[in-house]
PDB file of C-alpha atoms in Angstrom:
ATOM      1  CA  UNK A   1     -24.579   0.585  -9.000  1.00 81.00           C
ATOM      2  CA  UNK A   2     -21.806  -0.034  -6.485  1.00 88.00           C
ATOM      3  CA  UNK A   3     -20.333   1.873  -3.559  1.00 93.00           C
ATOM      4  CA  UNK A   4     -16.628   2.701  -3.488  1.00 94.00           C
ATOM      5  CA  UNK A   5     -15.179   3.277  -0.024  1.00 96.00           C
ATOM      6  CA  UNK A   6     -12.105   5.506  -0.087  1.00 96.00           C
ATOM      7  CA  UNK A   7      -9.649   5.152   2.787  1.00 97.00           C
ATOM      8  CA  UNK A   8      -6.403   7.048   3.187  1.00 97.00           C
ATOM      9  CA  UNK A   9      -3.492   4.963   4.506  1.00 98.00           C
ATOM     10  CA  UNK A  10      -0.123   6.066   5.944  1.00 99.00           C
ATOM     11  CA  UNK A  11      -1.387   9.429   7.155  1.00 98.00           C
ATOM     12  CA  UNK A  12       0.824  11.474   9.481  1.00 98.00           C
ATOM     13  CA  UNK A  13       0.008  12.354  13.108  1.00 95.00           C
ATOM     14  CA  UNK A  14      -2.365  15.105  11.946  1.00 96.00           C
ATOM     15  CA  UNK A  15      -4.219  12.700   9.658  1.00 96.00           C
ATOM     16  CA  UNK A  16      -2.806  14.363   6.536  1.00 96.00           C
ATOM     17  CA  UNK A  17      -1.180  12.978   3.382  1.00 97.00           C
ATOM     18  CA  UNK A  18      -1.343   9.186   2.939  1.00 97.00           C
ATOM     19  CA  UNK A  19      -2.358   7.105  -0.062  1.00 95.00           C
ATOM     20  CA  UNK A  20      -5.972   6.485  -1.076  1.00 96.00           C
ATOM     21  CA  UNK A  21      -7.269   2.971  -1.666  1.00 97.00           C
ATOM     22  CA  UNK A  22     -10.676   2.229  -3.114  1.00 97.00           C
ATOM     23  CA  UNK A  23     -12.646  -0.675  -1.647  1.00 98.00           C
ATOM     24  CA  UNK A  24     -15.798  -2.275  -3.069  1.00 98.00           C
ATOM     25  CA  UNK A  25     -17.882  -4.881  -1.226  1.00 98.00           C
ATOM     26  CA  UNK A  26     -18.908  -7.478  -3.824  1.00 98.00           C
ATOM     27  CA  UNK A  27     -19.932 -10.625  -1.937  1.00 98.00           C
ATOM     28  CA  UNK A  28     -22.374 -11.688  -4.665  1.00 95.00           C
ATOM     29  CA  UNK A  29     -19.722 -11.508  -7.411  1.00 95.00           C
ATOM     30  CA  UNK A  30     -21.851  -8.994  -9.285  1.00 96.00           C
ATOM     31  CA  UNK A  31     -18.728  -7.438 -10.814  1.00 97.00           C
ATOM     32  CA  UNK A  32     -16.670  -9.778 -13.008  1.00 97.00           C
ATOM     33  CA  UNK A  33     -12.882  -9.560 -13.263  1.00 98.00           C
ATOM     34  CA  UNK A  34     -12.972  -7.652 -16.548  1.00 97.00           C
ATOM     35  CA  UNK A  35     -15.206  -4.988 -15.005  1.00 97.00           C
ATOM     36  CA  UNK A  36     -13.114  -4.946 -11.819  1.00 97.00           C
ATOM     37  CA  UNK A  37     -10.013  -4.252 -13.860  1.00 98.00           C
ATOM     38  CA  UNK A  38     -11.820  -1.502 -15.742  1.00 96.00           C
ATOM     39  CA  UNK A  39     -12.982   0.093 -12.480  1.00 95.00           C
ATOM     40  CA  UNK A  40      -9.439   0.161 -11.103  1.00 96.00           C
ATOM     41  CA  UNK A  41      -7.861   1.430 -14.312  1.00 94.00           C
ATOM     42  CA  UNK A  42     -10.352   4.301 -14.557  1.00 93.00           C
ATOM     43  CA  UNK A  43     -10.334   5.149 -10.841  1.00 92.00           C
ATOM     44  CA  UNK A  44      -7.010   6.993 -10.826  1.00 91.00           C
ATOM     45  CA  UNK A  45      -6.038   4.982  -7.735  1.00 93.00           C
ATOM     46  CA  UNK A  46      -2.981   2.761  -7.471  1.00 92.00           C
ATOM     47  CA  UNK A  47      -5.180  -0.108  -6.215  1.00 95.00           C
ATOM     48  CA  UNK A  48      -8.830  -1.021  -5.771  1.00 98.00           C
ATOM     49  CA  UNK A  49      -9.801  -3.896  -3.462  1.00 99.00           C
ATOM     50  CA  UNK A  50     -12.926  -6.007  -3.908  1.00 99.00           C
ATOM     51  CA  UNK A  51     -14.120  -7.737  -0.738  1.00 99.00           C
ATOM     52  CA  UNK A  52     -15.431 -11.131  -1.861  1.00 99.00           C
ATOM     53  CA  UNK A  53     -16.389 -12.332   1.627  1.00 99.00           C
ATOM     54  CA  UNK A  54     -16.639  -9.966   4.590  1.00 98.00           C
ATOM     55  CA  UNK A  55     -16.817 -12.588   7.342  1.00 98.00           C
ATOM     56  CA  UNK A  56     -13.869 -14.611   5.988  1.00 98.00           C
ATOM     57  CA  UNK A  57     -11.861 -11.512   4.952  1.00 98.00           C
ATOM     58  CA  UNK A  58     -11.424 -12.834   1.397  1.00 99.00           C
ATOM     59  CA  UNK A  59     -10.385 -10.108  -1.062  1.00 99.00           C
ATOM     60  CA  UNK A  60      -9.200  -9.483  -4.613  1.00 99.00           C
ATOM     61  CA  UNK A  61      -6.695  -6.665  -5.192  1.00 98.00           C
ATOM     62  CA  UNK A  62      -6.427  -4.934  -8.558  1.00 98.00           C
ATOM     63  CA  UNK A  63      -3.723  -2.555  -9.745  1.00 95.00           C
ATOM     64  CA  UNK A  64      -4.318  -0.403 -12.855  1.00 93.00           C
ATOM     65  CA  UNK A  65      -2.874  -3.215 -15.001  1.00 94.00           C
ATOM     66  CA  UNK A  66      -3.717  -6.558 -13.316  1.00 96.00           C
ATOM     67  CA  UNK A  67      -4.851  -8.471 -10.241  1.00 97.00           C
ATOM     68  CA  UNK A  68      -2.061  -8.728  -7.669  1.00 96.00           C
ATOM     69  CA  UNK A  69      -1.599 -10.752  -4.457  1.00 95.00           C
ATOM     70  CA  UNK A  70      -0.532  -7.873  -2.220  1.00 95.00           C
ATOM     71  CA  UNK A  71      -0.369  -4.091  -1.952  1.00 94.00           C
ATOM     72  CA  UNK A  72       0.573  -2.599   1.394  1.00 95.00           C
ATOM     73  CA  UNK A  73      -1.773   0.349   1.753  1.00 96.00           C
ATOM     74  CA  UNK A  74      -4.577  -1.594   0.083  1.00 97.00           C
ATOM     75  CA  UNK A  75      -4.454  -4.407   2.647  1.00 98.00           C
ATOM     76  CA  UNK A  76      -4.117  -2.047   5.623  1.00 98.00           C
ATOM     77  CA  UNK A  77      -7.057   0.060   4.436  1.00 98.00           C
ATOM     78  CA  UNK A  78      -9.128  -3.065   3.859  1.00 98.00           C
ATOM     79  CA  UNK A  79      -8.258  -4.281   7.350  1.00 98.00           C
ATOM     80  CA  UNK A  80      -9.602  -1.029   8.799  1.00 98.00           C
ATOM     81  CA  UNK A  81     -12.882  -1.360   6.880  1.00 97.00           C
ATOM     82  CA  UNK A  82     -13.267  -5.043   7.827  1.00 98.00           C
ATOM     83  CA  UNK A  83     -12.802  -4.047  11.487  1.00 98.00           C
ATOM     84  CA  UNK A  84     -15.925  -1.886  11.180  1.00 96.00           C
ATOM     85  CA  UNK A  85     -17.940  -4.339   9.099  1.00 97.00           C
ATOM     86  CA  UNK A  86     -17.270  -7.320  11.374  1.00 98.00           C
ATOM     87  CA  UNK A  87     -17.297  -5.211  14.573  1.00 98.00           C
ATOM     88  CA  UNK A  88     -14.049  -6.790  15.714  1.00 98.00           C
ATOM     89  CA  UNK A  89     -10.369  -6.497  14.927  1.00 98.00           C
ATOM     90  CA  UNK A  90      -9.261  -8.268  11.777  1.00 98.00           C
ATOM     91  CA  UNK A  91      -6.473 -10.822  12.293  1.00 98.00           C
ATOM     92  CA  UNK A  92      -5.931 -12.030   8.730  1.00 98.00           C
ATOM     93  CA  UNK A  93      -6.865 -11.271   5.132  1.00 98.00           C
ATOM     94  CA  UNK A  94      -6.781 -13.770   2.267  1.00 98.00           C
ATOM     95  CA  UNK A  95      -5.764 -12.702  -1.250  1.00 97.00           C
ATOM     96  CA  UNK A  96      -4.967 -14.954  -4.241  1.00 96.00           C
ATOM     97  CA  UNK A  97      -4.406 -17.932  -1.966  1.00 94.00           C
ATOM     98  CA  UNK A  98      -2.087 -16.039   0.381  1.00 92.00           C
ATOM     99  CA  UNK A  99      -2.901 -15.555   4.058  1.00 94.00           C
ATOM    100  CA  UNK A 100      -1.863 -12.069   5.227  1.00 96.00           C
ATOM    101  CA  UNK A 101      -1.542 -11.635   8.996  1.00 97.00           C
ATOM    102  CA  UNK A 102      -3.002  -8.430  10.467  1.00 98.00           C
ATOM    103  CA  UNK A 103      -2.353  -6.909  13.888  1.00 98.00           C
ATOM    104  CA  UNK A 104      -3.151  -3.646  15.678  1.00 98.00           C
ATOM    105  CA  UNK A 105      -0.705  -1.577  17.698  1.00 97.00           C
ATOM    106  CA  UNK A 106      -1.899   1.756  19.037  1.00 95.00           C
ATOM    107  CA  UNK A 107      -3.377   3.715  16.137  1.00 94.00           C
ATOM    108  CA  UNK A 108      -1.447   1.718  13.547  1.00 98.00           C
ATOM    109  CA  UNK A 109      -2.547  -1.364  11.650  1.00 99.00           C
ATOM    110  CA  UNK A 110       0.224  -3.812  10.720  1.00 99.00           C
ATOM    111  CA  UNK A 111       0.218  -6.478   8.005  1.00 98.00           C
ATOM    112  CA  UNK A 112       2.719  -9.262   7.424  1.00 97.00           C
ATOM    113  CA  UNK A 113       3.460 -10.734   3.997  1.00 93.00           C
ATOM    114  CA  UNK A 114       5.843 -13.054   2.217  1.00 94.00           C
ATOM    115  CA  UNK A 115       8.558 -11.186   0.360  1.00 95.00           C
ATOM    116  CA  UNK A 116       7.893 -13.241  -2.785  1.00 94.00           C
ATOM    117  CA  UNK A 117       4.412 -11.676  -3.051  1.00 91.00           C
ATOM    118  CA  UNK A 118       5.786  -8.107  -3.157  1.00 93.00           C
ATOM    119  CA  UNK A 119       6.223  -6.222  -6.446  1.00 91.00           C
ATOM    120  CA  UNK A 120       9.781  -6.191  -7.760  1.00 93.00           C
ATOM    121  CA  UNK A 121      10.613  -2.540  -7.105  1.00 96.00           C
ATOM    122  CA  UNK A 122      13.864  -1.071  -8.401  1.00 97.00           C
ATOM    123  CA  UNK A 123      15.735   0.874  -5.720  1.00 98.00           C
ATOM    124  CA  UNK A 124      17.907   3.930  -6.253  1.00 97.00           C
ATOM    125  CA  UNK A 125      19.675   5.349  -3.210  1.00 98.00           C
ATOM    126  CA  UNK A 126      20.605   9.028  -3.406  1.00 98.00           C
ATOM    127  CA  UNK A 127      23.188  10.889  -1.364  1.00 98.00           C
ATOM    128  CA  UNK A 128      20.878  13.261   0.481  1.00 98.00           C
ATOM    129  CA  UNK A 129      17.295  14.033   1.427  1.00 98.00           C
ATOM    130  CA  UNK A 130      17.511  17.169  -0.705  1.00 98.00           C
ATOM    131  CA  UNK A 131      18.246  15.072  -3.792  1.00 98.00           C
ATOM    132  CA  UNK A 132      15.197  12.908  -3.126  1.00 98.00           C
ATOM    133  CA  UNK A 133      12.978  15.977  -2.748  1.00 98.00           C
ATOM    134  CA  UNK A 134      14.323  17.672  -5.881  1.00 97.00           C
ATOM    135  CA  UNK A 135      14.454  14.731  -8.256  1.00 96.00           C
ATOM    136  CA  UNK A 136      12.208  14.857 -11.320  1.00 92.00           C
ATOM    137  CA  UNK A 137      10.598  11.824 -12.962  1.00 88.00           C
ATOM    138  CA  UNK A 138      12.491  12.549 -16.182  1.00 86.00           C
ATOM    139  CA  UNK A 139      15.784  12.097 -14.344  1.00 90.00           C
ATOM    140  CA  UNK A 140      15.039   8.473 -13.511  1.00 85.00           C
ATOM    141  CA  UNK A 141      12.908   7.534 -16.519  1.00 80.00           C
ATOM    142  CA  UNK A 142      15.338   4.746 -17.463  1.00 83.00           C
ATOM    143  CA  UNK A 143      14.509   2.982 -14.182  1.00 87.00           C
ATOM    144  CA  UNK A 144      11.115   1.296 -14.288  1.00 92.00           C
ATOM    145  CA  UNK A 145       8.908   1.261 -11.138  1.00 95.00           C
ATOM    146  CA  UNK A 146      11.637   3.013  -9.159  1.00 97.00           C
ATOM    147  CA  UNK A 147      11.790   3.606  -5.397  1.00 98.00           C
ATOM    148  CA  UNK A 148      14.129   6.534  -4.694  1.00 98.00           C
ATOM    149  CA  UNK A 149      15.420   6.987  -1.165  1.00 99.00           C
ATOM    150  CA  UNK A 150      18.052   8.438   1.158  1.00 99.00           C
ATOM    151  CA  UNK A 151      18.830   8.162   4.839  1.00 99.00           C
ATOM    152  CA  UNK A 152      17.529  10.888   7.138  1.00 99.00           C
ATOM    153  CA  UNK A 153      19.118   9.201  10.142  1.00 99.00           C
ATOM    154  CA  UNK A 154      20.853   5.874   9.532  1.00 98.00           C
ATOM    155  CA  UNK A 155      21.272   5.176  13.248  1.00 98.00           C
ATOM    156  CA  UNK A 156      17.568   5.724  13.964  1.00 98.00           C
ATOM    157  CA  UNK A 157      16.489   3.984  10.770  1.00 99.00           C
ATOM    158  CA  UNK A 158      14.549   6.865   9.198  1.00 99.00           C
ATOM    159  CA  UNK A 159      14.490   7.447   5.448  1.00 99.00           C
ATOM    160  CA  UNK A 160      13.121   9.937   2.919  1.00 99.00           C
ATOM    161  CA  UNK A 161      11.552   8.222  -0.080  1.00 99.00           C
ATOM    162  CA  UNK A 162       9.571   8.734  -3.274  1.00 98.00           C
ATOM    163  CA  UNK A 163       8.241   6.249  -5.838  1.00 97.00           C
ATOM    164  CA  UNK A 164       7.754   6.585  -9.591  1.00 96.00           C
ATOM    165  CA  UNK A 165       6.038   3.861 -11.635  1.00 93.00           C
ATOM    166  CA  UNK A 166       4.637   5.304 -14.884  1.00 91.00           C
ATOM    167  CA  UNK A 167       5.139   1.893 -16.518  1.00 90.00           C
ATOM    168  CA  UNK A 168       2.514   0.610 -14.073  1.00 90.00           C
ATOM    169  CA  UNK A 169       0.264   3.642 -14.735  1.00 87.00           C
ATOM    170  CA  UNK A 170       1.338   5.277 -11.451  1.00 89.00           C
ATOM    171  CA  UNK A 171       3.269   8.484 -12.292  1.00 91.00           C
ATOM    172  CA  UNK A 172       4.181   9.041  -8.626  1.00 94.00           C
ATOM    173  CA  UNK A 173       2.942   7.043  -5.635  1.00 93.00           C
ATOM    174  CA  UNK A 174       2.347   9.144  -2.526  1.00 96.00           C
ATOM    175  CA  UNK A 175       3.005   6.224  -0.162  1.00 97.00           C
ATOM    176  CA  UNK A 176       4.585   2.957  -1.298  1.00 97.00           C
ATOM    177  CA  UNK A 177       4.067   0.340   1.399  1.00 97.00           C
ATOM    178  CA  UNK A 178       5.293  -2.759  -0.432  1.00 95.00           C
ATOM    179  CA  UNK A 179       8.435  -0.938  -1.579  1.00 97.00           C
ATOM    180  CA  UNK A 180       9.146   0.147   1.996  1.00 98.00           C
ATOM    181  CA  UNK A 181       8.693  -3.448   3.169  1.00 98.00           C
ATOM    182  CA  UNK A 182      11.113  -4.683   0.536  1.00 98.00           C
ATOM    183  CA  UNK A 183      13.660  -2.007   1.467  1.00 99.00           C
ATOM    184  CA  UNK A 184      13.449  -2.959   5.157  1.00 99.00           C
ATOM    185  CA  UNK A 185      13.935  -6.587   4.164  1.00 98.00           C
ATOM    186  CA  UNK A 186      16.932  -5.825   1.922  1.00 98.00           C
ATOM    187  CA  UNK A 187      18.594  -3.651   4.571  1.00 98.00           C
ATOM    188  CA  UNK A 188      17.514  -5.976   7.404  1.00 98.00           C
ATOM    189  CA  UNK A 189      16.518  -2.852   9.341  1.00 98.00           C
ATOM    190  CA  UNK A 190      13.403  -1.545  11.039  1.00 99.00           C
ATOM    191  CA  UNK A 191      12.480   1.610   9.144  1.00 99.00           C
ATOM    192  CA  UNK A 192      10.377   4.722   9.585  1.00 99.00           C
ATOM    193  CA  UNK A 193       9.809   6.081   6.096  1.00 99.00           C
ATOM    194  CA  UNK A 194       8.763   9.640   5.264  1.00 99.00           C
ATOM    195  CA  UNK A 195       7.348   9.119   1.793  1.00 99.00           C
ATOM    196  CA  UNK A 196       6.015  11.380  -0.930  1.00 98.00           C
ATOM    197  CA  UNK A 197       4.824  14.765   0.317  1.00 97.00           C
ATOM    198  CA  UNK A 198       4.454  13.722   3.956  1.00 97.00           C
ATOM    199  CA  UNK A 199       3.157  10.174   4.399  1.00 98.00           C
ATOM    200  CA  UNK A 200       4.519   8.050   7.256  1.00 99.00           C
ATOM    201  CA  UNK A 201       5.251   4.342   6.777  1.00 99.00           C
ATOM    202  CA  UNK A 202       6.708   1.793   9.187  1.00 99.00           C
ATOM    203  CA  UNK A 203       8.364  -1.382   7.878  1.00 99.00           C
ATOM    204  CA  UNK A 204      10.190  -4.224   9.608  1.00 98.00           C
ATOM    205  CA  UNK A 205      12.006  -7.357   8.460  1.00 98.00           C
ATOM    206  CA  UNK A 206      10.605 -10.467  10.167  1.00 98.00           C
ATOM    207  CA  UNK A 207      12.680 -13.346   8.774  1.00 97.00           C
ATOM    208  CA  UNK A 208      14.428 -14.172   5.460  1.00 97.00           C
ATOM    209  CA  UNK A 209      11.067 -14.756   3.781  1.00 97.00           C
ATOM    210  CA  UNK A 210       8.740 -12.253   5.462  1.00 98.00           C
ATOM    211  CA  UNK A 211       8.382  -8.543   6.230  1.00 98.00           C
ATOM    212  CA  UNK A 212       5.727  -6.430   7.917  1.00 98.00           C
ATOM    213  CA  UNK A 213       4.252  -3.017   7.313  1.00 99.00           C
ATOM    214  CA  UNK A 214       2.441  -0.545   9.547  1.00 99.00           C
ATOM    215  CA  UNK A 215       0.579   2.724   9.244  1.00 99.00           C
ATOM    216  CA  UNK A 216      -2.351   4.841  10.369  1.00 98.00           C
ATOM    217  CA  UNK A 217      -5.574   5.297   8.389  1.00 97.00           C
ATOM    218  CA  UNK A 218      -8.383   7.795   7.877  1.00 95.00           C
ATOM    219  CA  UNK A 219     -11.746   7.169   6.224  1.00 87.00           C
ATOM    220  CA  UNK A 220     -12.228   9.711   3.466  1.00 81.00           C
ATOM    221  CA  UNK A 221     -15.534   9.225   1.673  1.00 79.00           C
ATOM    222  CA  UNK A 222     -18.002   6.867   0.021  1.00 78.00           C
ATOM    223  CA  UNK A 223     -18.961   7.325  -3.620  1.00 74.00           C
ATOM    224  CA  UNK A 224     -21.543   5.589  -5.809  1.00 74.00           C
ATOM    225  CA  UNK A 225     -20.873   4.481  -9.387  1.00 68.00           C
ATOM    226  CA  UNK A 226     -22.856   2.826 -12.159  1.00 59.00           C
TER     227      UNK A 226
END
């Protein structure tokens, strides 16, 4: 039996919306990689994180199809849980040999990652916010793992975005952190992203090789599984 912590990341000011990540503490390596992949695939979540070492903040991140080095909301949610477990603020998380810097600013947790570790999202810019809201998955089915967006206010750097990745077993992602990071990097702009039905994501370019991502979290529930 194992316990799955569910944490919602990129919630708005009222603590609503956001994207759920599942987190399992497995310091004794009781769950092998095959079982970890099965857990994630069956969970209905876009990612499940397995904490391999709490004190050293060593983790393994699984998507529904494979282990991956980085997922924005997954790392932020894990940072929040590690804060509680270690009774101090987390400053870095290690995943697949990559060191991910973590910082806290107000109610938001920020993570910094190398652009090369981010998934290769396909971007489609639309002409208006209304088009982003109305678009149906069937209309962009020819674009795999597609991040659809439009400016709300180009001067202020706010966007309206949605993400569709059925080819990665994610029909629609409520809050795509890594995609927002990559967009900020491509545009070389600090962004506030209103994503999905109402999630709030912050993303900044850092340098030609790095971007950072911020958001607020809420602990949802703990569930036990065989």
